[in-house]
mmCIF file of C-alpha atoms and ligand atoms in Angstrom:
data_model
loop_
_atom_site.group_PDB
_atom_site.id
_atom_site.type_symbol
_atom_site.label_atom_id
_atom_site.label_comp_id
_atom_site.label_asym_id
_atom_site.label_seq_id
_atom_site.Cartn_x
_atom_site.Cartn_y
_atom_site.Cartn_z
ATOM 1 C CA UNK A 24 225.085 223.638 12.909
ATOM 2 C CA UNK A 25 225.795 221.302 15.632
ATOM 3 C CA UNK A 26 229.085 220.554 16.365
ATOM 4 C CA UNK A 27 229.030 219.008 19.625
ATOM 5 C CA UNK A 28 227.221 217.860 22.763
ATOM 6 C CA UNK A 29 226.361 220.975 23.717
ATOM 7 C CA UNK A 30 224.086 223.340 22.374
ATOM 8 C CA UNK A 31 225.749 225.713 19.516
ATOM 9 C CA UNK A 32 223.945 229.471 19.219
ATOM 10 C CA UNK A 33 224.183 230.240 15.971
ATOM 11 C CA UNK A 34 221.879 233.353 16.030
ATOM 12 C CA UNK A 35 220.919 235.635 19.161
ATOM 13 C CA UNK A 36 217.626 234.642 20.887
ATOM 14 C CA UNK A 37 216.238 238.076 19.769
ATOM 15 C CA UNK A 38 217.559 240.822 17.339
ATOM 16 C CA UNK A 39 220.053 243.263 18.053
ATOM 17 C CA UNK A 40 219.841 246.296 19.732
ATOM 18 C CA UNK A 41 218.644 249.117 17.215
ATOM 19 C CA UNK A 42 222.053 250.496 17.713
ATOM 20 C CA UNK A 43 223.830 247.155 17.613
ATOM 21 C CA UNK A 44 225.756 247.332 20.474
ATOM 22 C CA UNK A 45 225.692 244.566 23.083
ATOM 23 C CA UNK A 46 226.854 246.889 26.101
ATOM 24 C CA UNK A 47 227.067 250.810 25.942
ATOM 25 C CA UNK A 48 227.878 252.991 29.062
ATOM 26 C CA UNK A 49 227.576 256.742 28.242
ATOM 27 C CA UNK A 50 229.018 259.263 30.683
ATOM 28 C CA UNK A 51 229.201 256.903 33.730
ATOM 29 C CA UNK A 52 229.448 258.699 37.351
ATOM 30 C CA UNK A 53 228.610 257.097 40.902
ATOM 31 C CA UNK A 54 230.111 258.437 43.908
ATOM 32 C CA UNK A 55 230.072 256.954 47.597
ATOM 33 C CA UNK A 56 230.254 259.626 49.896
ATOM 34 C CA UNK A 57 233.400 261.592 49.123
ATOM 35 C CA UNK A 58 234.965 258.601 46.917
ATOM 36 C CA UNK A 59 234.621 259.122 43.111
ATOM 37 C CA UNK A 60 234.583 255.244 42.276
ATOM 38 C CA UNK A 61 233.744 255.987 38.526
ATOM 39 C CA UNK A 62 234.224 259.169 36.838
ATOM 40 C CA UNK A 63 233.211 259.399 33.786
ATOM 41 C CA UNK A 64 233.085 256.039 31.831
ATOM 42 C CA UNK A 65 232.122 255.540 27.862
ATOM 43 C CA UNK A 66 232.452 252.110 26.235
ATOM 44 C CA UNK A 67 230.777 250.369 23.635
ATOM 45 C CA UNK A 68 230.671 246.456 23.117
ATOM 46 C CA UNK A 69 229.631 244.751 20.074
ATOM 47 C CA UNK A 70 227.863 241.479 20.260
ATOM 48 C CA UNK A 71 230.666 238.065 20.268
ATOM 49 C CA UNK A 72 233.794 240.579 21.987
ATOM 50 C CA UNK A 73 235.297 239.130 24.616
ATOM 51 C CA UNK A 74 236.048 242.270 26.399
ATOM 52 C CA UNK A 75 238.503 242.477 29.819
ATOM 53 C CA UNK A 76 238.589 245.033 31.975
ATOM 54 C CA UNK A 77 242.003 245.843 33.652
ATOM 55 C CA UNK A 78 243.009 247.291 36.642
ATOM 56 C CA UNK A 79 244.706 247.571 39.830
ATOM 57 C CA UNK A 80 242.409 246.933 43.516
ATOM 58 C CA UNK A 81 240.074 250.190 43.896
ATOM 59 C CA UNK A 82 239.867 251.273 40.204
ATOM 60 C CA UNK A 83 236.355 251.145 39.775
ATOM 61 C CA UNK A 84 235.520 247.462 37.778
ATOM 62 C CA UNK A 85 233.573 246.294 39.965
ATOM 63 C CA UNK A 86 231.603 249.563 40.521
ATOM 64 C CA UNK A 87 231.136 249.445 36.666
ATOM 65 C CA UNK A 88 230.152 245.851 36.345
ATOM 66 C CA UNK A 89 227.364 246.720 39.029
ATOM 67 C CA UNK A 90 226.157 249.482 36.945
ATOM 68 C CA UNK A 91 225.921 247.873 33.806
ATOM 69 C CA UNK A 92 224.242 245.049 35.381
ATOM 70 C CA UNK A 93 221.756 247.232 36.936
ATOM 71 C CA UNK A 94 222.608 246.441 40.470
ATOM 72 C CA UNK A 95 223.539 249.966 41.511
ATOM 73 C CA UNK A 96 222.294 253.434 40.031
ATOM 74 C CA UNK A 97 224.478 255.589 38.408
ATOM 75 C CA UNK A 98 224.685 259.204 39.760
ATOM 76 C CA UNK A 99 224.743 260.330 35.844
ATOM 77 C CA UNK A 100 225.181 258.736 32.828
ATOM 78 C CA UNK A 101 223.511 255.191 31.723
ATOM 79 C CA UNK A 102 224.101 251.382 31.071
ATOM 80 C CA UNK A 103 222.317 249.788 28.340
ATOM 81 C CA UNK A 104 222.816 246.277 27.716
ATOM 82 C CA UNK A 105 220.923 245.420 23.966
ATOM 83 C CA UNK A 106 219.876 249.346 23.687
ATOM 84 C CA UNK A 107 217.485 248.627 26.866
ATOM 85 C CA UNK A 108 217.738 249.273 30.173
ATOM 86 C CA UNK A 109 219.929 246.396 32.416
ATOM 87 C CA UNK A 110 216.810 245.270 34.418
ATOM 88 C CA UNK A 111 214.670 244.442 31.303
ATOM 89 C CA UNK A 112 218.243 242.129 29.888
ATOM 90 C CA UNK A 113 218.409 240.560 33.703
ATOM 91 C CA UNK A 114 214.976 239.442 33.681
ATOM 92 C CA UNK A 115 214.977 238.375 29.829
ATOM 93 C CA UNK A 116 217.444 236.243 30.516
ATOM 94 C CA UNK A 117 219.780 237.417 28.582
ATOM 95 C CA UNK A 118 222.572 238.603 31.438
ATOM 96 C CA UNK A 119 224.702 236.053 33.685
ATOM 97 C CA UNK A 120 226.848 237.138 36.137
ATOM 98 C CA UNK A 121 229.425 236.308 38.265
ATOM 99 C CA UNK A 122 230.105 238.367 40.825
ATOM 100 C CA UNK A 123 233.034 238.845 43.207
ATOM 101 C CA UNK A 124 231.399 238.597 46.231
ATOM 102 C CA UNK A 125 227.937 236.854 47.751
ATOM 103 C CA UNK A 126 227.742 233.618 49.388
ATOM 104 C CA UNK A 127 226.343 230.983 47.851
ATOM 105 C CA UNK A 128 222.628 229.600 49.070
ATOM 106 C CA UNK A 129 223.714 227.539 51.919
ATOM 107 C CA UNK A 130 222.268 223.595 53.345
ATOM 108 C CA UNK A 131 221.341 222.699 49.124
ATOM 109 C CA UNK A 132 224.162 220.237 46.994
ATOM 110 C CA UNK A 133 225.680 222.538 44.312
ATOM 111 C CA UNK A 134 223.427 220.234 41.753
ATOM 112 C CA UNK A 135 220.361 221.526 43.534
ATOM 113 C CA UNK A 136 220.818 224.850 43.834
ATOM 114 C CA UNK A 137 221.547 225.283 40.072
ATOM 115 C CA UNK A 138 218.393 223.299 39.075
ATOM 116 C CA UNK A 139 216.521 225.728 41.618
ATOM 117 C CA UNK A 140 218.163 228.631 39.837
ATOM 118 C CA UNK A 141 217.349 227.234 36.481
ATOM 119 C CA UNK A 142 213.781 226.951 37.780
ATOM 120 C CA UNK A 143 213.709 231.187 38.055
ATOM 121 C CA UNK A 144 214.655 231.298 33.749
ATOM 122 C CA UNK A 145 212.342 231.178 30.884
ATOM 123 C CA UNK A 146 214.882 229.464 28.620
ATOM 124 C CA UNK A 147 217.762 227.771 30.770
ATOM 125 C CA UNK A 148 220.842 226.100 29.378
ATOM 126 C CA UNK A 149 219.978 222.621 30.534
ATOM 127 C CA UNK A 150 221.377 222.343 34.214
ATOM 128 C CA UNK A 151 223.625 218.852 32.919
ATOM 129 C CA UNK A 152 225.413 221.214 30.490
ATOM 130 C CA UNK A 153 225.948 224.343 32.698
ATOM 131 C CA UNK A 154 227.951 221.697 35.081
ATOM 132 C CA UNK A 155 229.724 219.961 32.313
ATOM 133 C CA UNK A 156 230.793 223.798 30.790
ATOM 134 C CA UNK A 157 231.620 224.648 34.559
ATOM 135 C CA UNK A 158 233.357 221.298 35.058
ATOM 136 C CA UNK A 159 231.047 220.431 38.359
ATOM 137 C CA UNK A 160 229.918 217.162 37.733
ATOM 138 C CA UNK A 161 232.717 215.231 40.254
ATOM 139 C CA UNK A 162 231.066 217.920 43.257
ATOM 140 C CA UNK A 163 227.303 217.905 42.318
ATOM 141 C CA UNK A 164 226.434 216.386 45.258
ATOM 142 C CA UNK A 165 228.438 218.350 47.463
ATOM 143 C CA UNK A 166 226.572 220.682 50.364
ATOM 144 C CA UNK A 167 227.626 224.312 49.114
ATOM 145 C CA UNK A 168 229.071 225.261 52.419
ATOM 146 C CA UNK A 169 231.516 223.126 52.408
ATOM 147 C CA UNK A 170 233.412 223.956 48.764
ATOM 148 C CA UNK A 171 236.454 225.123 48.375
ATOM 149 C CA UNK A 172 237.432 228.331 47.420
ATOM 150 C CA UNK A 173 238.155 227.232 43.514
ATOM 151 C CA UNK A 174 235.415 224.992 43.439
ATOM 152 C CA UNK A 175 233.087 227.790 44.664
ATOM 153 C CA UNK A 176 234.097 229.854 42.018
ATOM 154 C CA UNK A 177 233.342 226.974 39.189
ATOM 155 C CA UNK A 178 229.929 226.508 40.733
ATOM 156 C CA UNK A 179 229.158 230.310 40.609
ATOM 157 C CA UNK A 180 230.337 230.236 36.310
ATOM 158 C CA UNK A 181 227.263 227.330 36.486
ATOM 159 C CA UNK A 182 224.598 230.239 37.616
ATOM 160 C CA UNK A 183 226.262 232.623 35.504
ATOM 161 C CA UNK A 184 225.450 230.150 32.297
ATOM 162 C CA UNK A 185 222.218 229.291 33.775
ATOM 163 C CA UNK A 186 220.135 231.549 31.847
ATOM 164 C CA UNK A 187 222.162 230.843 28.809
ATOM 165 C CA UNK A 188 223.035 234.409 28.549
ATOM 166 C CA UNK A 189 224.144 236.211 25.267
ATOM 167 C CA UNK A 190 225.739 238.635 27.354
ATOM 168 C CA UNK A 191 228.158 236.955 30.245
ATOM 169 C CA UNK A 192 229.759 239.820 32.810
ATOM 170 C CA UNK A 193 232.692 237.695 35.505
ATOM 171 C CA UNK A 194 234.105 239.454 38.355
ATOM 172 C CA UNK A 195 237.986 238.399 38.582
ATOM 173 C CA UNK A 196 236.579 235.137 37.949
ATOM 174 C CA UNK A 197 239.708 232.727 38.564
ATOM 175 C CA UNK A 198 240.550 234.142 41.795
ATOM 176 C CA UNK A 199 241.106 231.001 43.980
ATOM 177 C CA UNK A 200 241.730 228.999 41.337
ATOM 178 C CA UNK A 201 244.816 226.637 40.799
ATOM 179 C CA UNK A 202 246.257 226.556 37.395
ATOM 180 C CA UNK A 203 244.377 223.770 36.418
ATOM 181 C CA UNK A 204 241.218 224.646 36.835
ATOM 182 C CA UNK A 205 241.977 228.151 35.659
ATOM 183 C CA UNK A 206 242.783 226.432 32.343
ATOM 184 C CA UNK A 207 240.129 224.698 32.048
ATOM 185 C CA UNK A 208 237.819 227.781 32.991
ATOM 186 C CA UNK A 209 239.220 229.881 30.121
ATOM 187 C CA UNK A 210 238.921 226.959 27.788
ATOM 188 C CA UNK A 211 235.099 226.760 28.304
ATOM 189 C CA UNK A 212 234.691 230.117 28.481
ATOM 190 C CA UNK A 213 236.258 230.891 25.434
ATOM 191 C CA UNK A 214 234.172 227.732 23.706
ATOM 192 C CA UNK A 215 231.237 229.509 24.602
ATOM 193 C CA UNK A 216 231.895 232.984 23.724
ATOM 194 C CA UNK A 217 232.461 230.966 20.266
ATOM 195 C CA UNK A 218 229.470 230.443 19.874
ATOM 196 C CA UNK A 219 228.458 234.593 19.175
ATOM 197 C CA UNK A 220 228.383 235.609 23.087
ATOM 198 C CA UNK A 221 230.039 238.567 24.459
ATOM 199 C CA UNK A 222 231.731 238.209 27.327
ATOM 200 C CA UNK A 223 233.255 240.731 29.710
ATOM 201 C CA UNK A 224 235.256 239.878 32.629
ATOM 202 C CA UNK A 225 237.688 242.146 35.342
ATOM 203 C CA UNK A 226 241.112 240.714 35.626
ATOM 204 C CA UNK A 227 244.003 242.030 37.499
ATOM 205 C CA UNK A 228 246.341 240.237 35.138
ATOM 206 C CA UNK A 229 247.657 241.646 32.407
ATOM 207 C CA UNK A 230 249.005 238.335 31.071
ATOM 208 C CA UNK A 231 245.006 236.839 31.557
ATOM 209 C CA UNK A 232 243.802 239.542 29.781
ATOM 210 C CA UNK A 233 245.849 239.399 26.635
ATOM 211 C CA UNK A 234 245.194 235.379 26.369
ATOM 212 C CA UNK A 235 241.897 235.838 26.654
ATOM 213 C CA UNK A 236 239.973 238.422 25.587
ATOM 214 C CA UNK A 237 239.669 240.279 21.907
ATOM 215 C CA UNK A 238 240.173 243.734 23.499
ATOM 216 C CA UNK A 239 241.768 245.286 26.786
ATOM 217 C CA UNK A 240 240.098 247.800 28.709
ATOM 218 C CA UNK A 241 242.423 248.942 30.888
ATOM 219 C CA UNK A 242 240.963 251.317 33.911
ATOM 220 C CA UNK A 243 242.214 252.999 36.675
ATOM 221 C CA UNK A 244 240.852 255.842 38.812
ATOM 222 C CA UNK A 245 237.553 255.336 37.364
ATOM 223 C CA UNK A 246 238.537 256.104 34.404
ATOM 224 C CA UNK A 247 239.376 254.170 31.068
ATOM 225 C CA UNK A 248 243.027 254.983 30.441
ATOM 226 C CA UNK A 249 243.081 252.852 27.312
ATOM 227 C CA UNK A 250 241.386 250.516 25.279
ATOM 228 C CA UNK A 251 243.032 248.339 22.679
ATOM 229 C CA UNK A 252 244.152 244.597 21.804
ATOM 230 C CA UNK A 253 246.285 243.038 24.321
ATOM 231 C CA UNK A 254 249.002 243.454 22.212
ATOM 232 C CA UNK A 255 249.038 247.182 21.732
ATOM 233 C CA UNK A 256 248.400 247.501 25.367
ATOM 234 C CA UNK A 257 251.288 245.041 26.559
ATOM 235 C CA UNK A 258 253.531 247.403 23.818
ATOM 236 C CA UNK A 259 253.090 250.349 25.709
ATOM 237 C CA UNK A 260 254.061 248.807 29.166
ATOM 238 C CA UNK A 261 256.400 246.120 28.382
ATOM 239 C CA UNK A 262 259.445 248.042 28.194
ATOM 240 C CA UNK A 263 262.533 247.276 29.676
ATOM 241 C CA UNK A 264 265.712 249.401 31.388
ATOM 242 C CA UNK A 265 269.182 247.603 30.434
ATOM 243 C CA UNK A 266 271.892 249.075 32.691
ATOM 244 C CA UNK A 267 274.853 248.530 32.917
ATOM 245 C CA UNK A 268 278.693 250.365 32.779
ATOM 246 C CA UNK A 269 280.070 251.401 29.432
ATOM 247 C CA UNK A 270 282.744 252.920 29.262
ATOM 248 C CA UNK A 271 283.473 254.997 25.352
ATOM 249 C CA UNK A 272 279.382 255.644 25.095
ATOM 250 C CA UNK A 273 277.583 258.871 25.460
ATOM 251 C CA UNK A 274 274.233 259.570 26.301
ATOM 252 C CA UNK A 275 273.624 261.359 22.886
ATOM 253 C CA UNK A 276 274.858 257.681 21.272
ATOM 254 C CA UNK A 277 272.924 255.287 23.021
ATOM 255 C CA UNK A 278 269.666 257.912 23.105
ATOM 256 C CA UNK A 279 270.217 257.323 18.625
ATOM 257 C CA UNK A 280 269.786 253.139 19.201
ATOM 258 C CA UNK A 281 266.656 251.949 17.814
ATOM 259 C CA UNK A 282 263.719 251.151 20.212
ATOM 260 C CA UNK A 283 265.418 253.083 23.188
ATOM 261 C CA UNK A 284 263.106 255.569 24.491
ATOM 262 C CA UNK A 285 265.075 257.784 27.307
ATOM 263 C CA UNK A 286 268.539 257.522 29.135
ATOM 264 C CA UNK A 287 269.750 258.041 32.372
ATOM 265 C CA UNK A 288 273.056 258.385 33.837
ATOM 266 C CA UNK A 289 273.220 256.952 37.729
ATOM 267 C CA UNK A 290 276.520 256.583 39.841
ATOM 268 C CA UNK A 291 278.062 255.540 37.047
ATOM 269 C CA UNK A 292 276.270 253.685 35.033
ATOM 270 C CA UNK A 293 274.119 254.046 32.392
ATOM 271 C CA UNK A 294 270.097 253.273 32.585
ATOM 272 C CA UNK A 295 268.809 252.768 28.927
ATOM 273 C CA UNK A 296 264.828 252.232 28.535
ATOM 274 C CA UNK A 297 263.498 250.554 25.686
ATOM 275 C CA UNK A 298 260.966 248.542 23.758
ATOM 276 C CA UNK A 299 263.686 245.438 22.848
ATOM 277 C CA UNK A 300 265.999 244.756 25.494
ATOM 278 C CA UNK A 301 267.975 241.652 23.391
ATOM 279 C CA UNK A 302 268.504 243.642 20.326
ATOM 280 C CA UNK A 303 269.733 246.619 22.271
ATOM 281 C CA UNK A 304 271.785 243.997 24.502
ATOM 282 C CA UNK A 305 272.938 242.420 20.969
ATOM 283 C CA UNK A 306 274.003 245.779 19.352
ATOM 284 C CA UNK A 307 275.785 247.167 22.945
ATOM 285 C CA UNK A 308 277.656 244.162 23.473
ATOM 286 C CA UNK A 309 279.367 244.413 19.475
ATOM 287 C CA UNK A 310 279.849 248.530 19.909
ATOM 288 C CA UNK A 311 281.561 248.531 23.582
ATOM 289 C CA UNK A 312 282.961 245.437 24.502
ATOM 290 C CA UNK A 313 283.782 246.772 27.880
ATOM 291 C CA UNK A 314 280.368 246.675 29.321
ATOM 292 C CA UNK A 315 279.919 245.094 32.317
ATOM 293 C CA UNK A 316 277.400 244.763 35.262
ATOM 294 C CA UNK A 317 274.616 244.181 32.866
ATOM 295 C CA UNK A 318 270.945 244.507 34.586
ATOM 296 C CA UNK A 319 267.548 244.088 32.937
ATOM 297 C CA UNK A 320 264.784 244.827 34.786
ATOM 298 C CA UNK A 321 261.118 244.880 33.869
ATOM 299 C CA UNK A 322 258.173 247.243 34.769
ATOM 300 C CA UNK A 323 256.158 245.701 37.080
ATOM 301 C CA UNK A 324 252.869 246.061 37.163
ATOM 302 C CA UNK A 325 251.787 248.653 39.123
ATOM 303 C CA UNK A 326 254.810 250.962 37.253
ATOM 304 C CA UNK A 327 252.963 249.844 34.240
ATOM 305 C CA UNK A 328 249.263 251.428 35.739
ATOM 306 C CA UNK A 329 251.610 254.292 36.347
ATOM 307 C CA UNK A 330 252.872 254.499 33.059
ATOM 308 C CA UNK A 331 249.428 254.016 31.419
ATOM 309 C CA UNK A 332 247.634 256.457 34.029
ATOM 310 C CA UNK A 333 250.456 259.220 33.361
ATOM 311 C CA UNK A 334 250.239 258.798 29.072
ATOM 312 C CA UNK A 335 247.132 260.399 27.528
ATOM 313 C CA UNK A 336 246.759 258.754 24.259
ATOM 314 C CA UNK A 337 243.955 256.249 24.272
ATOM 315 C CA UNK A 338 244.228 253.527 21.228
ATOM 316 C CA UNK A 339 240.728 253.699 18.640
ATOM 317 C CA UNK A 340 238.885 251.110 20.105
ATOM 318 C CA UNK A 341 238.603 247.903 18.304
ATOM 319 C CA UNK A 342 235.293 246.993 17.918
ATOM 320 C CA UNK A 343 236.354 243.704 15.868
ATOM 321 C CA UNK A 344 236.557 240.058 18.014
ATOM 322 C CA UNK A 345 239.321 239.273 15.470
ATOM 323 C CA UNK A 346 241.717 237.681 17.485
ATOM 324 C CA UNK A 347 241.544 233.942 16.929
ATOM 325 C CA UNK A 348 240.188 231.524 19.548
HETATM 326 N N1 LIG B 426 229.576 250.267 48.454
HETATM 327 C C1 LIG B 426 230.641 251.059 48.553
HETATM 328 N N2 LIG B 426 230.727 251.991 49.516
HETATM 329 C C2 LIG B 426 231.784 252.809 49.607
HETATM 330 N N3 LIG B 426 232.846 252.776 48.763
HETATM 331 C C3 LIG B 426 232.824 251.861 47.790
HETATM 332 C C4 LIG B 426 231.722 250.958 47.625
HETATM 333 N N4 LIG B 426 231.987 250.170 46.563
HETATM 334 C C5 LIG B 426 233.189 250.569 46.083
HETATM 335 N N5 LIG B 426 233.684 251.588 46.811
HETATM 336 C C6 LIG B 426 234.960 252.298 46.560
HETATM 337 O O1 LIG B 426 234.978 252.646 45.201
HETATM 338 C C7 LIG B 426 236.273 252.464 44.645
HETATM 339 C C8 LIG B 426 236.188 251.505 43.471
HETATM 340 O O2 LIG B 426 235.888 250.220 43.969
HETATM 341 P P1 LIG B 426 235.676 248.958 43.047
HETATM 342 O O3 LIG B 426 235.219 247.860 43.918
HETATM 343 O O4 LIG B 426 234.811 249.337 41.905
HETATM 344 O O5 LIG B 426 237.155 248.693 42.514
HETATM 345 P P2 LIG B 426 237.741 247.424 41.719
HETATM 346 O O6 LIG B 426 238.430 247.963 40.527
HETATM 347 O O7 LIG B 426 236.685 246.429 41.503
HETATM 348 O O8 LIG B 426 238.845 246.883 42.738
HETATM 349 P P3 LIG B 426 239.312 245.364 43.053
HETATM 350 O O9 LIG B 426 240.328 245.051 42.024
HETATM 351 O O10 LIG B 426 239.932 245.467 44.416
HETATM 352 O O11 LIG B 426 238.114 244.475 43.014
HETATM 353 C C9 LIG B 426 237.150 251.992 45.782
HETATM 354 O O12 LIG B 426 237.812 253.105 46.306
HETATM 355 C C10 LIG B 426 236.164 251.418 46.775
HETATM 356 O O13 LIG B 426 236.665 251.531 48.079
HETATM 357 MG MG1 LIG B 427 236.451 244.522 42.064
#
């Protein structure tokens, strides 16, 4: 079923893993010297998830990424990608990667050095279509030195298609990207995760995560301190504290509203935290019409890491890509 110019996978180059699992990481550990990068990591991801992982700088993605691409040995545990070990994906062809650092071959015109990488694959995505997916036609000819920052990025999502990988793994891929071409990179990567590919990239963006990917793995410490839909993990961090003066309420009162999930009482005023600031607002405003000095304030992100690090409960895992495109 071909639906456009490009080529549409409609069934993996080679069965699944006996298991089924496209990526599974059991009991990850890897040290350097006296840092404890990852400390214990288990994740399974099923073939077509687009999977993000989410964290602040330091929390261990990039160690993981590294693992499960085979690029650095664990100190216990193991990466499988397709229930074999990462080299024997790599060299099948079946792994692309884009990775947050490495320069980029230098004195060769971006079209050249993906036809030379394309060379090094068995079965490569033609090289037209990895530029047209990685919008690089207009700088083809360009010497690879001399891209930009964003445009370096774009030609580095080419080699990652290259191999036309079931299994894609991205690095904070937009970084240096303008808006524009940020859209335009999660439009084609989402068109060809469509296609049955699993895709897992690090983000630092909570907002980037829950646009793009089916499930949010959110780690810090090198640890995974949850793993859910975008949605359930924006729930438990988007809460808000209304505060404000109001004078004829109570602690006990306000503590009864719906959605309000602790009180405090500063100089004053009152600090109420909950999950829906406007209908708190909305139901405030019609019991104490004296209130004034009304702040809302959001958790930024780092309180949110906080909040996520210091809360135990870890969602069930959703295993489904059911979150439409
Ligand atoms: N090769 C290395 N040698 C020594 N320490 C390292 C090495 N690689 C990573 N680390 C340390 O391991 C920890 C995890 O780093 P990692 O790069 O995995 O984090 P990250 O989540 O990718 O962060 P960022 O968002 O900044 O990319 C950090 O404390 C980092 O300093
Ligand atoms: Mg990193």
């Amino acid at each position: 079923m071909t639906t456009s110019e490009h080529s549409t996978r409609t069934s993996p180059r080679t069965g699944p893993a006996a298991d089924g699992a496209a990526i599974r990481l059991s009991g990850l550990h890897k040290s350097f010297g006296s840092v404890r990068a990852v400390r214990g990591i288990d994740l399974t991801v099923a073939p077509g998830e687009v999977v993000a992982f989410l964290g602040p700088n330091g929390a261990g993605k990039s160690t993981t990424i590294d693992l499960l691409l085979g690029l650095t040995k664990p100190d216990s545990g193991t990466a499988r990608l397709f229930g074999g070990v990462p080299d024997a994906a790599v060299s099948a062809g079946r792994v692309g990667a884009m990775l947050q650092s490495g320069a980029l071959l230098p004195d060769l015109t971006v079209r050249e050095l993906i036809r030379i990488f394309a060379a090094l694959h068995r079965n490569p995505m033609p090289v037209g279509e990895a530029m047209l997916r990685a919008g690089i036609d207009d700088i083809a000819g360009q010497k690879t030195q001399n891209l930009s920052g964003g445009q370096a990025q774009r030609v580095r999502f080419a080699l990652a298609l290259v191999p036309d990988p079931d299994v894609v793994v991205l690095d904070e891929p937009t970084v240096a990207m303008d808006v524009e071409v940020r859209r335009q990179f999660w439009a084609s990567m989402r068109e060809f995760a469509a296609g049955g590919r699993t895709v897992l990239f690090a983000t630092h963006y909570l907002q980037e995560a829950d646009d793009y990917a089916d499930r949010v793995v959110v780690i810090a410490d090198g640890r995974i301190i949850a793993d859910g839909t975008g949605a359930s993990i924006k729930a438990r961090v988007s809460g808000r504290t209304l505060s404000a003066v109001i004078p004829g309420a109570s602690e006990q009162l306000l503590r009864a509203m719906d959605t309000v999930t602790d009180v405090e009482v500063v100089g004053g005023r009152y600090a109420v935290h909950c999950d829906d600031s406007d209908a708190v607002l909305r139901l405030l405003l019609a019991r104490y019409p004296q209130i004034h000095d009304i702040e809302i304030t959001q958790a930024n992100l780092e309180q949110a890491f906080l909040q996520l690090t210091g809360s135990s409960s870890v969602d069930a895992p959703s295993t489904s890509a059911a979150k439409g495109a």
